[in-house]
Coordinates of C-alpha atoms and ligand atoms in Angstrom, one line a residue:
X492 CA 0.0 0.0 0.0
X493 CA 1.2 3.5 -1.0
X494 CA 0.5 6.7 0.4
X495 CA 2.5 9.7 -0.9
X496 CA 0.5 11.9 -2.7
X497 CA -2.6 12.2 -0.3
X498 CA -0.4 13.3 2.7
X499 CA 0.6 16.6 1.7
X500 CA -0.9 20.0 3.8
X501 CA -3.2 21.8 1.8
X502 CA -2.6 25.9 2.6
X503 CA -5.7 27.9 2.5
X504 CA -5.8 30.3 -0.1
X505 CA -6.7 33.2 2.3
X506 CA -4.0 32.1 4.9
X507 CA -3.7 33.9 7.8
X508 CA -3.9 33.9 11.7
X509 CA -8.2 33.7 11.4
X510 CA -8.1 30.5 9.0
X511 CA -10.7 27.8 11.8
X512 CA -10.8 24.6 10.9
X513 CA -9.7 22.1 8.2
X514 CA -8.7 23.1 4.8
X515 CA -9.6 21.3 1.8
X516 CA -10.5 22.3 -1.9
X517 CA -13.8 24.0 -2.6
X518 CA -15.6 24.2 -5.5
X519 CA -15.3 28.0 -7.5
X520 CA -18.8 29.4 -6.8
X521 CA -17.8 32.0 -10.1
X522 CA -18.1 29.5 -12.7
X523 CA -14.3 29.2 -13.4
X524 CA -14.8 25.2 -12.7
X525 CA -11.4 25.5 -10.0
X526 CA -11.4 24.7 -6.9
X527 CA -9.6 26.5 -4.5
X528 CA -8.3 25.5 -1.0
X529 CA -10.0 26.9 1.8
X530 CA -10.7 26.5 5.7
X531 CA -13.6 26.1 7.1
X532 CA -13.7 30.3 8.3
X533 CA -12.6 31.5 5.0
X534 CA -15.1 29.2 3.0
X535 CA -17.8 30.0 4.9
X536 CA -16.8 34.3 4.0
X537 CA -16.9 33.5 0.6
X538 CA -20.4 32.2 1.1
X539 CA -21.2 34.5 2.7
X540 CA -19.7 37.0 0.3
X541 CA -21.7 35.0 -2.7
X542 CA -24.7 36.0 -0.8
X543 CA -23.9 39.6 -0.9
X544 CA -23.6 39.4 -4.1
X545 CA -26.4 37.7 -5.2
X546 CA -28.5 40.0 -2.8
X547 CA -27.2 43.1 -4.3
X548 CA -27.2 42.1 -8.2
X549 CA -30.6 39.7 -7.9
X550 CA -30.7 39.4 -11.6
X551 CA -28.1 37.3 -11.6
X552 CA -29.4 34.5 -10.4
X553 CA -33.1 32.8 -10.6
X554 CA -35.5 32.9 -8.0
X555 CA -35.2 29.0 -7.4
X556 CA -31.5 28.8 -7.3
X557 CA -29.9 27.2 -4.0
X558 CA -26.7 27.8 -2.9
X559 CA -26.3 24.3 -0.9
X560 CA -26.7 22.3 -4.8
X561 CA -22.9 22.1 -4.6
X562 CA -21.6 22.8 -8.2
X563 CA -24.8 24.1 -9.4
X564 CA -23.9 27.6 -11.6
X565 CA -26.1 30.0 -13.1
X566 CA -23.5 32.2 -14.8
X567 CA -21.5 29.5 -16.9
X568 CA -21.8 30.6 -20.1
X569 CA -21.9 34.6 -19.8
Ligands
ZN1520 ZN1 -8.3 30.3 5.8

């Protein structure tokens, strides 16, 4: 059994003395399809920041999109 490549640290993208909790990758939530590295905290700000967003510039996004159908996009193709 080998195990090298599945040991490594992953560094959140936003690291810093705030990063909580484990980092892994992420799904982009901006339609660029990568997925970035995050903890828990900083994750959970870029939610939050998607939110804002999608508060501020509704037309964006339909009225029945949800945020928790991981991988889900409503801008790909602009
Ligand atoms: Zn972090």
């Amino acid at each position: 059994m080998t195990e090298s490549t599945n040991t490594e640290t992953v560094t959140c993208i936003a690291d810093g003395p705030d990063c909580t909790g484990d980092v892994d990758y992420r799904d982009a939530l901006s339609g660029t399809g990568v997925a970035h590295p995050r903890c828990d905290k900083h994750w959970q700000d870029r939610l939050d920041l998607e939110d804002d967003l999608r508060r501020r510039y509704p037309a964006h996004a339909p009225t029945d999109f949800d945020p928790t159908y991981a991988g889900e996009q409503w801008d790909e193709d602009y």
